Coordinates of C-alpha atoms in Angstrom, one line a residue:
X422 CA 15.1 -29.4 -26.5
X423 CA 15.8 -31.0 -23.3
X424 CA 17.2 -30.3 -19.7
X425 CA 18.0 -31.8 -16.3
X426 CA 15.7 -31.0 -14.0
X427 CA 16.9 -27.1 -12.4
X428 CA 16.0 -28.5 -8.8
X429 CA 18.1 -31.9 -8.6
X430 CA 20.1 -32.4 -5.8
X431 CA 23.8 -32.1 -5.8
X432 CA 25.7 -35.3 -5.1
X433 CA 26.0 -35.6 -1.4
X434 CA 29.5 -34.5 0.1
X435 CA 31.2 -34.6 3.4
X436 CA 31.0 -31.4 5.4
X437 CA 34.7 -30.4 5.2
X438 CA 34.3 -26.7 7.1
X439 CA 34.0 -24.8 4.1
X440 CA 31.0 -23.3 2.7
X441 CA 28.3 -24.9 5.4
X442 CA 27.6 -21.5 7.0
X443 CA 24.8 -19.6 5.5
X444 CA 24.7 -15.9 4.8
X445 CA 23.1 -13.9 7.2
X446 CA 19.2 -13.7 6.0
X447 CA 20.0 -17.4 5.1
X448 CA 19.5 -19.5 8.8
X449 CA 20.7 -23.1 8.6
X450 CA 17.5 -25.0 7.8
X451 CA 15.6 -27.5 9.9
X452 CA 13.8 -29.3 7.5
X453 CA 9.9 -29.2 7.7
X454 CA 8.0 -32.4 9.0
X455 CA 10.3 -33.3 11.8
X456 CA 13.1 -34.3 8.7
X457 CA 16.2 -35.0 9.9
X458 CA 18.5 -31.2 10.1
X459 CA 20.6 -31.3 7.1
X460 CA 23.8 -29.9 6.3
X461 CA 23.1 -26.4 4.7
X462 CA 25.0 -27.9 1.1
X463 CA 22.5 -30.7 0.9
X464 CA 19.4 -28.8 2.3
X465 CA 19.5 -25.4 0.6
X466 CA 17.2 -24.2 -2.1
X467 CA 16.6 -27.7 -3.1
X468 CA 14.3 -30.9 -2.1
X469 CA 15.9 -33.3 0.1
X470 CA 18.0 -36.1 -1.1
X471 CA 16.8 -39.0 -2.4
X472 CA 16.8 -41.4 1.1
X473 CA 15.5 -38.7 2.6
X474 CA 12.7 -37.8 0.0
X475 CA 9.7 -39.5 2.3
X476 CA 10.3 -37.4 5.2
X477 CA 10.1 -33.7 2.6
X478 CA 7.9 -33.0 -0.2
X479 CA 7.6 -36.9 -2.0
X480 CA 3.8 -36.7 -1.4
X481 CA 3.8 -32.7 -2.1
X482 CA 2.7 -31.8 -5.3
X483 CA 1.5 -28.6 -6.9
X484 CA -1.8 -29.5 -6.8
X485 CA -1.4 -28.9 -3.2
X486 CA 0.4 -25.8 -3.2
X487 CA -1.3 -23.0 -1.0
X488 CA -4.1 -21.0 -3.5
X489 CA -7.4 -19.9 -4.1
X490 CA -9.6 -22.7 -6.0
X491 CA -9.6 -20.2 -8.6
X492 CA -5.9 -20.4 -9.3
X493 CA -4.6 -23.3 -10.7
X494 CA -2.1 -24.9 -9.5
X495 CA 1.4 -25.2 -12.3
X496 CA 1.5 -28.6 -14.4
X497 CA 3.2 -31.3 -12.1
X498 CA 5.3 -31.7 -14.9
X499 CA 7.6 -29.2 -13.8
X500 CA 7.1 -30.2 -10.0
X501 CA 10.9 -30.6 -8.3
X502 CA 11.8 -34.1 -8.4
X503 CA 15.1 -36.2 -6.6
X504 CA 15.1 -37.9 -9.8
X505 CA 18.1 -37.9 -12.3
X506 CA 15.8 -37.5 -15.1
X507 CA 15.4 -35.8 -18.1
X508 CA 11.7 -33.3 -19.0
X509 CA 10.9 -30.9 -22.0
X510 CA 12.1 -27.6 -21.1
X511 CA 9.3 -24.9 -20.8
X512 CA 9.1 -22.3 -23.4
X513 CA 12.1 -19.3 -23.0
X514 CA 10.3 -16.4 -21.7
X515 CA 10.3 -13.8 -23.9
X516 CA 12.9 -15.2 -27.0
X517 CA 12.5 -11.6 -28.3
X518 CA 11.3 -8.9 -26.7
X519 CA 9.5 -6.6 -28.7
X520 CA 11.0 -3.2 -27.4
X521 CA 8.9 -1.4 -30.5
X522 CA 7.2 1.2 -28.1
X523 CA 10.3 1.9 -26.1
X524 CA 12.2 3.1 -29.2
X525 CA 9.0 5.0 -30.5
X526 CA 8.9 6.8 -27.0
X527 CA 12.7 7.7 -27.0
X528 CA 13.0 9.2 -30.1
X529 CA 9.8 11.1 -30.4
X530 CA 10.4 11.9 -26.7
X531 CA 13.9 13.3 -26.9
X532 CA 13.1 15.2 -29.9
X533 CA 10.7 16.7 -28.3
X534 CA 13.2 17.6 -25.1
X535 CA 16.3 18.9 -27.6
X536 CA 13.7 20.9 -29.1
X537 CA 12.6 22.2 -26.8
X538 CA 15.7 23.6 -24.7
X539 CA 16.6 24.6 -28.0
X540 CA 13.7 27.0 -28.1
X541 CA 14.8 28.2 -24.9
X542 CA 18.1 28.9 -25.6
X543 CA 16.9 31.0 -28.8
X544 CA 14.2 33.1 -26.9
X545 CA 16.1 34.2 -23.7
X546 CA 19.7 33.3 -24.5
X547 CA 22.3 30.4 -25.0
X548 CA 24.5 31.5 -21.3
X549 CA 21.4 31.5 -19.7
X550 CA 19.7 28.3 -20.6
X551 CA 23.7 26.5 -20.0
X552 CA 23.4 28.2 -16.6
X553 CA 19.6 27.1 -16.4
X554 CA 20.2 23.2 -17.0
X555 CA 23.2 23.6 -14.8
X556 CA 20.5 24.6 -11.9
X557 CA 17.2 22.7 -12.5
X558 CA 19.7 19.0 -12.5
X559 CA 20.5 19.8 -8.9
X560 CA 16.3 18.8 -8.2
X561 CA 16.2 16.4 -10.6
X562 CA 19.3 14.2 -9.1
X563 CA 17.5 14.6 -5.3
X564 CA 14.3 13.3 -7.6
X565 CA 15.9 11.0 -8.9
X566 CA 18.1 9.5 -6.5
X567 CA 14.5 9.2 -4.2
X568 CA 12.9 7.3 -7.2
X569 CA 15.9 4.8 -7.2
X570 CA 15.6 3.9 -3.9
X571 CA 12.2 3.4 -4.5
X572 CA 12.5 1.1 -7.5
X573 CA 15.7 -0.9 -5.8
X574 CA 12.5 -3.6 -4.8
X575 CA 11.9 -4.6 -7.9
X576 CA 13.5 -2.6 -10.5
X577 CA 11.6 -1.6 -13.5
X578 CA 13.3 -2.4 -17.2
X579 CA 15.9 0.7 -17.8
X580 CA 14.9 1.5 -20.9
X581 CA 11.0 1.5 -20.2
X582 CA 12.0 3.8 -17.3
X583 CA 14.1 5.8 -20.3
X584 CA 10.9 6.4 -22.4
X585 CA 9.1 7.6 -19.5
X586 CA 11.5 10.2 -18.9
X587 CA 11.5 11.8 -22.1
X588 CA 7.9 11.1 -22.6
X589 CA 7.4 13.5 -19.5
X590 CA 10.2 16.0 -20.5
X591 CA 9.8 16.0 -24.2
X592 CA 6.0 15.4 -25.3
X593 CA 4.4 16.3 -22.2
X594 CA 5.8 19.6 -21.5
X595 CA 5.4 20.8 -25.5
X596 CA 1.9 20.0 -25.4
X597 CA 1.1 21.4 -22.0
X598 CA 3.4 24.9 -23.2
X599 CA 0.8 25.2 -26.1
X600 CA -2.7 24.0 -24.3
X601 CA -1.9 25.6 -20.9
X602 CA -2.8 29.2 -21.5
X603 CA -6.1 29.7 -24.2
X604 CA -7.4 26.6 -22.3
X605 CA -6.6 27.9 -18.9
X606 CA -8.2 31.5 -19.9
X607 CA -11.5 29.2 -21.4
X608 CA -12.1 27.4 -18.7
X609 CA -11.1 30.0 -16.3
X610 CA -12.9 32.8 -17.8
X611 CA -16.4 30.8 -17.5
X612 CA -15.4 29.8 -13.6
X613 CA -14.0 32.6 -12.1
X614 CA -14.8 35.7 -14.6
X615 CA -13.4 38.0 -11.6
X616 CA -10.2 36.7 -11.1
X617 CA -7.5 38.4 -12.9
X618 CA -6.8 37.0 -16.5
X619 CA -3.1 36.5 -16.1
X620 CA -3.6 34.2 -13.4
X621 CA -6.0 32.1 -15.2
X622 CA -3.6 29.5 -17.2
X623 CA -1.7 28.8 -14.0
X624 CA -4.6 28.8 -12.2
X625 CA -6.8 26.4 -14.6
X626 CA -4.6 25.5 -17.3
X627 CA -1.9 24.1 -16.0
X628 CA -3.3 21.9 -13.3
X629 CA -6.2 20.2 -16.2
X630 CA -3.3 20.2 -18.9
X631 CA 0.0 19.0 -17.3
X632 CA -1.9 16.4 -15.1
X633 CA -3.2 15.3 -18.3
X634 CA -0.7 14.4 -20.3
X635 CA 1.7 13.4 -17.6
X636 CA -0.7 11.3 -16.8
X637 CA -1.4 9.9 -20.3
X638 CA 2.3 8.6 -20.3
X639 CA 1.6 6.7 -17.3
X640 CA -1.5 5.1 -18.5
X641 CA 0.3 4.2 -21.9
X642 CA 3.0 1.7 -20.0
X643 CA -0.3 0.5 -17.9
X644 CA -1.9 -0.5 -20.9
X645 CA 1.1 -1.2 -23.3
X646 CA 3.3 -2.8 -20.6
X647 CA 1.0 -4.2 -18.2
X648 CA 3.8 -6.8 -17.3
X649 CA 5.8 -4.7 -15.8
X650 CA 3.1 -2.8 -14.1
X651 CA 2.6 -4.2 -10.8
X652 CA 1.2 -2.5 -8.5
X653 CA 0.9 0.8 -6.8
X654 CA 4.7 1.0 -6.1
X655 CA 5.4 0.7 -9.6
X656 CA 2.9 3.2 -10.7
X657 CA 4.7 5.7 -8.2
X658 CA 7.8 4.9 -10.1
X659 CA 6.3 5.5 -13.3
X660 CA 4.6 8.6 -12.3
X661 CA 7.9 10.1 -10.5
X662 CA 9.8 9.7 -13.3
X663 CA 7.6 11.8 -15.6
X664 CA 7.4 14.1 -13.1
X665 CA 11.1 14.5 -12.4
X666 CA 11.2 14.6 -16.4
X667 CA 8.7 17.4 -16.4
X668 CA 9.9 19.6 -13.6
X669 CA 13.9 19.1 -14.9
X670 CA 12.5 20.8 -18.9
X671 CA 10.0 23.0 -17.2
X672 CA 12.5 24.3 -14.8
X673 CA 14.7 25.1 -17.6
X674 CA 12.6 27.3 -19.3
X675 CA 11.4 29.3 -15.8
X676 CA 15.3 30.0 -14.6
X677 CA 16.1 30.4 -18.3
X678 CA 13.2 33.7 -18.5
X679 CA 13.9 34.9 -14.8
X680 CA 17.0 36.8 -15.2
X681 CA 17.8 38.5 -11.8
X682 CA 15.2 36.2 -10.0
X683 CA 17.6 33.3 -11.1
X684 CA 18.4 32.6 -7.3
X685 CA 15.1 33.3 -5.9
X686 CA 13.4 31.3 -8.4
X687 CA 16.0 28.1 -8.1
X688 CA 15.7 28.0 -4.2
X689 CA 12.0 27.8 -4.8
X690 CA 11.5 25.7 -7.3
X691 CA 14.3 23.8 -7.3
X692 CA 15.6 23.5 -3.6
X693 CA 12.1 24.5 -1.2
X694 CA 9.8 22.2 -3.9
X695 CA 11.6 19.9 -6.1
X696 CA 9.2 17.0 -5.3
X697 CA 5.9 19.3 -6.8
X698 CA 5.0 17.6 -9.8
X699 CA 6.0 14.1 -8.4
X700 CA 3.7 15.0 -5.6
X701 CA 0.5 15.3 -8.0
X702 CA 0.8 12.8 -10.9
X703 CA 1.9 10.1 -8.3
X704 CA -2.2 10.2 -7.3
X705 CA -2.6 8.7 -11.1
X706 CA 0.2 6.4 -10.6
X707 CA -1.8 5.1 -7.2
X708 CA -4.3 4.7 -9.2
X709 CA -3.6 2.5 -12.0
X710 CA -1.4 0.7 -9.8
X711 CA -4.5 0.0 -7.6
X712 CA -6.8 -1.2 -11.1
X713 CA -3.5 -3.4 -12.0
X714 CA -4.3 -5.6 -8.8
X715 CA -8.1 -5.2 -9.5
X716 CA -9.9 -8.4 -10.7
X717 CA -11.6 -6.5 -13.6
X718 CA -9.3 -5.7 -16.7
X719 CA -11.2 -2.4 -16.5
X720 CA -10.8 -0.9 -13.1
X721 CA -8.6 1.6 -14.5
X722 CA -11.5 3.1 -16.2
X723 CA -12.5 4.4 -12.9
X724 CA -10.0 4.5 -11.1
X725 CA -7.7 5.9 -13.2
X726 CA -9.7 10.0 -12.9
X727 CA -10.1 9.3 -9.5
X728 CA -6.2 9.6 -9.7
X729 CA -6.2 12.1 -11.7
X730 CA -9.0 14.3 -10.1
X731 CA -6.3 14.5 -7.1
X732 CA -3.6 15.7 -8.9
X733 CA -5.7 18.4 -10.2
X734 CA -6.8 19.4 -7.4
X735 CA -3.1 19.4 -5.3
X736 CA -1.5 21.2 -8.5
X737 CA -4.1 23.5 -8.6
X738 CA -4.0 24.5 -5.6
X739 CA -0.3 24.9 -5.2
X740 CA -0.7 27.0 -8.4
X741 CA -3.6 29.0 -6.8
X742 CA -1.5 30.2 -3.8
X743 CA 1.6 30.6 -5.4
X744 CA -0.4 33.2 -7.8
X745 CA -1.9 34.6 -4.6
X746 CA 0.3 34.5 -1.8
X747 CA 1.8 37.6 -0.4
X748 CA 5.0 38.0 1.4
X749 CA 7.4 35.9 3.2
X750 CA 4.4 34.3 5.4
X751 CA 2.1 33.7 2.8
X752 CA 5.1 31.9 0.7
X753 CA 6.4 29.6 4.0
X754 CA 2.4 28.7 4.8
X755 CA 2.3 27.5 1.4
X756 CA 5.5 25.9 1.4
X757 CA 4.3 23.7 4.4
X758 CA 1.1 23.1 3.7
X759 CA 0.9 22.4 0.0
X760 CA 4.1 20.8 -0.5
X761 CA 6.3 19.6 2.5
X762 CA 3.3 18.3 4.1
X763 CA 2.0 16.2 1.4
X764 CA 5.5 15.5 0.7
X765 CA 5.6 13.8 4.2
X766 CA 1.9 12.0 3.9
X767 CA 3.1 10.8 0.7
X768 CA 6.2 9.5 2.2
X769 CA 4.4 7.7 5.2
X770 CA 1.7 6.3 2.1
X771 CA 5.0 4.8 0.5
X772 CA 6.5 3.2 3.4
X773 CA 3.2 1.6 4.4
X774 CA 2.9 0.2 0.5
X775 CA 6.4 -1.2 0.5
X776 CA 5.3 -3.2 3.9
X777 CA 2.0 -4.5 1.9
X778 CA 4.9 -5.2 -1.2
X779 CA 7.3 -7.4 0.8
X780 CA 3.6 -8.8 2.7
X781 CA 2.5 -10.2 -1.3
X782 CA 6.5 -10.9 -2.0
X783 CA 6.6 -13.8 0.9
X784 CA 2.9 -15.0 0.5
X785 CA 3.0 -15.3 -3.1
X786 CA 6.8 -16.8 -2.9
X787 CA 5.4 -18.9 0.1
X788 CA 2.6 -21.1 -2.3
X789 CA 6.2 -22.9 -3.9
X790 CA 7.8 -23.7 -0.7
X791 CA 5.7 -27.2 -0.2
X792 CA 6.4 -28.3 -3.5
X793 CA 10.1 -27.5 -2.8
X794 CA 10.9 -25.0 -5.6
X795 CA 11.8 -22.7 -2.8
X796 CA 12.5 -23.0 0.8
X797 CA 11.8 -20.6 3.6
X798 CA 15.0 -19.3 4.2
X799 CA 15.3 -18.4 0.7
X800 CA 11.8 -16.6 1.2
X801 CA 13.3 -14.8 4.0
X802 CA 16.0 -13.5 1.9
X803 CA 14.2 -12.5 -0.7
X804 CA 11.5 -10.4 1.3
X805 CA 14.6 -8.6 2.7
X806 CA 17.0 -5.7 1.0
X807 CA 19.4 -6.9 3.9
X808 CA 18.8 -10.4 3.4
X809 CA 19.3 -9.8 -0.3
X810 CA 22.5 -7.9 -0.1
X811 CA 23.9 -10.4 2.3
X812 CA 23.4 -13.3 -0.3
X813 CA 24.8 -11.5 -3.2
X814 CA 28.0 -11.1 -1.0
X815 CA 27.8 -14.7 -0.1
X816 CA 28.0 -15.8 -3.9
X817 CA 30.4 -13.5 -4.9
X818 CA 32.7 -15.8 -3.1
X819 CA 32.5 -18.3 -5.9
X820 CA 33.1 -15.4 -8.5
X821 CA 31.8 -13.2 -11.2
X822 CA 29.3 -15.9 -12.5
X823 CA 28.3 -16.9 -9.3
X824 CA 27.8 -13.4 -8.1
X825 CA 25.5 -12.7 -11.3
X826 CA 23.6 -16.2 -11.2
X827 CA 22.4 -15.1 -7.7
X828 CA 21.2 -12.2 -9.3
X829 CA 19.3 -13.7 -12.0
X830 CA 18.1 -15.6 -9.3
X831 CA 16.3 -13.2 -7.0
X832 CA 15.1 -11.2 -9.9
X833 CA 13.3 -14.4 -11.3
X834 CA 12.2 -15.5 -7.7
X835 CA 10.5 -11.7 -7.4
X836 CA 9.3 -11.6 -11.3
X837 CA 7.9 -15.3 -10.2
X838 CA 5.7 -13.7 -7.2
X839 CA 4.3 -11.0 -9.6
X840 CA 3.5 -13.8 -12.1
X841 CA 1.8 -16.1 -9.6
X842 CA -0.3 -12.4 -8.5
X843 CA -1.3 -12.2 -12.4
X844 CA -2.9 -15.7 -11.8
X845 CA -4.8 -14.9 -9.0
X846 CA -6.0 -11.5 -10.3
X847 CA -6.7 -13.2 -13.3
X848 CA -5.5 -10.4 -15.9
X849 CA -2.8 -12.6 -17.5
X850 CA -4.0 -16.3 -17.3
X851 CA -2.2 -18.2 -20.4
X852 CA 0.6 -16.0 -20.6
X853 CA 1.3 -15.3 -16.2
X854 CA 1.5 -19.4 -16.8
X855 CA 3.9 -19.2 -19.7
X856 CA 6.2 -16.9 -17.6
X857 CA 5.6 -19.3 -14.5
X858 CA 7.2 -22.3 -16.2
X859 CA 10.2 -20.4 -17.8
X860 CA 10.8 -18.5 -14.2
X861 CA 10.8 -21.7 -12.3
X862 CA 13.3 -22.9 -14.7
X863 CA 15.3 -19.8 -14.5
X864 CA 15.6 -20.3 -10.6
X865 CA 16.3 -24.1 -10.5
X866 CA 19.1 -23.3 -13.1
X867 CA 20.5 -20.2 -11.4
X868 CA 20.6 -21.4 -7.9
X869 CA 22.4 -24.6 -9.6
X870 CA 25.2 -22.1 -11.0
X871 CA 26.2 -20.2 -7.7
X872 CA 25.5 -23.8 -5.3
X873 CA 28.4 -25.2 -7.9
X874 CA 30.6 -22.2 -8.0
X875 CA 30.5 -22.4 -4.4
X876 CA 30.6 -26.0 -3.8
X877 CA 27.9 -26.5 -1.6

């Protein structure tokens, strides 16, 4: 199979006063090396024309792109070219995807989530569980809400996202309802013989046992989908959304059982400290997203209880106050100190991540700007939500296809930064490549779509 080259330029037009203004985010180009200012329809996202070919990028190949000796450079093959010329097409990335462990996860996970509201219902009562799940889906839509505007940077695959949820509110929470008490009064009995025995499985159990298999789920898409781990942003993500998952089923169960406490219990749990459990497994989420830009395939090995060691120790001692707190003072110091002001270091962690995110977005975008694949204003755009947002508007113009080809287009620019990070980390070599040639592709054919449905 066969293609014209994604990146040649359109046939030179007159400028007739439509469509030569660029979106905000998108500044009309100077062209690098003293060229000549072009008109934004001949000059963006593409090489210059032919005449004009000495004066940007003729003598720029990959071999010269920006990287680390260690990270070769792509095949010149697939270097943008001014000429009207035909090259083999590089493999389609992922012809078809194996969603196997996705569909495992789903069902075993919402079985496990029916199940076990179903077990609820028949212990303490059908109106009070329907009231329960009425309650506990206020916190988990302030959750999730929170975790969306997290993930709008680079939005993880829905239906991975899907299977952590129900990992988290299915298999995670059965298994931690049977460990957490006789391994909580084990462990606790042989650390703290004097404490009272009731306490012990919040205490000890809950904190080893949750954090454990909440934590397991987000070490299974590390290791299972390490393509679409990328990061300590994403591992947040991940984490949250077991969490959420987690607290939503758990919180069923504990306004389900509280009967006049209903109210107390909901502003507590639900309203005072609905970010708890995202709060401790987003330590192992750090983690592995910390070990995923590690050079050794095996940082998570170490990293990965380091991450969990803290999520132990901030459940457990949430758990340990709440079993010991007395009053209204005891409950508000605990309030503030072990939950809303993690809460807020956690935020401030998260902000200052996103910064180093859109930092790696524009320097790893950057290394195909000299080779013309991509020019600076479109790395501008794409290191910006605004920027973004402001060329989706700009496309729709040209219509629904347009519209959607600048999608596919900045979703294949950013899956195109993360691949050229797998090169450099040196995880992914052969296949970080494979996904390099296809994504180029990708973005020479997408930006082709909207530049003709807009006539520029």
């Amino acid at each position: 199979m066969s293609y014209q080259h994604p990146n040649q330029p359109p046939p030179a037009r007159e400028p007739d006063g439509h469509g030569q203004q660029p979106p905000q985010g998108y500044p009309v180009q100077q062209a690098p090396q003293g060229a000549p200012h072009q008109p934004y329809q001949a000059s963006y996202g593409g090489p210059a024309h032919p005449q004009q070919r000495s004066a940007y990028g003729s003598h720029l190949r990959y071999a010269q792109a920006p990287a680390p000796v260690s990270v070769a450079p792509p095949s010149e093959q697939y270097a943008p070219s001014a000429q009207h010329g035909w090259v083999a097409a590089p493999a389609r990335r992922h012809p078809r995807r194996r969603v196997v462990f996705e569909i495992l996860l789903l069902a075993l996970g919402t079985l496990g989530v029916l199940s076990f509201v179903a077990v609820t219902a028949l212990l303490f009562g059908v109106g009070n569980s329907v009231v329960a799940t009425f309650f506990s889906l206020i916190p988990l839509a302030i959750v999730g809400f929170a975790v969306l505007w997290v993930d709008r940077w680079e939005p993880e695959p829905r239906l991975l996202l899907a299977a952590a949820f129900v990992w988290g509110g299915g298999v995670a929470v059965w298994l931690s309802s049977l460990m957490n008490e006789p391994f909580g009064t084990a462990l606790g009995s042989s650390l703290a013989p004097s404490m009272p025995p009731e306490a012990l499985p919040a205490v000890f159990g809950a904190p080893v046992v949750e954090e454990f298999w909440k934590g397991l789920g987000v070490l299974l898409i590390f290791l299972i989908r390490r393509r679409h781990f990328n990061g300590p942003v994403d591992g947040i993500v991940y984490a949250s959304v077991i969490a959420a998952a987690f607290a939503f089923v758990e919180n069923i169960q504990y306004l389900s059982s509280a009967g006049d406490q209903m109210a107390f219990t909901f502003i507590l749990r639900g309203l005072a400290s609905p970010f708890g459990h995202l709060i401790y497994t987003a330590c192992i989420g750090v983690a592995l997203g910390l070990a995923s830009r590690h050079k050794s395939k095996l940082a998570w090995l170490w990293m990965m209880p380091i991450g969990y060691l803290g999520a132990v120790l901030l459940h457990g001692a949430w758990n340990g106050a709440a079993s010991f707190a007395g009053g209204l003072g005891g409950l508000a110091a605990m309030l503030v100190f072990l939950n809303w002001l993690p809460l807020v270091i956690w935020a401030i962690i998260l902000v200052w991540l996103r910064k180093k995110e859109t930092q790696l977005l524009a320097e790893r975008l950057s290394d195909y700007v000299p080779s013309g694949w991509l020019v600076p204003q479109e790395v501008a755009m794409l290191t910006s939500m605004q920027g973004r947002r402001n060329a989706k508007a700009w496309a729709a113009r040209g219509g629904p296809q347009a519209a959607a080809a600048m999608k596919s287009f900045q979703k294949a620019a950013v899956d195109l930064a993360y691949a050229r990070q797998d090169l450099y980390t040196g995880h992914t070599g052969i296949r970080a490549r494979q996904d390099e040639m296809a994504l180029l592709e990708t973005i020479g054919r997408t930006r082709a779509q909207f530049k003709t449905a807009l006539g520029v």
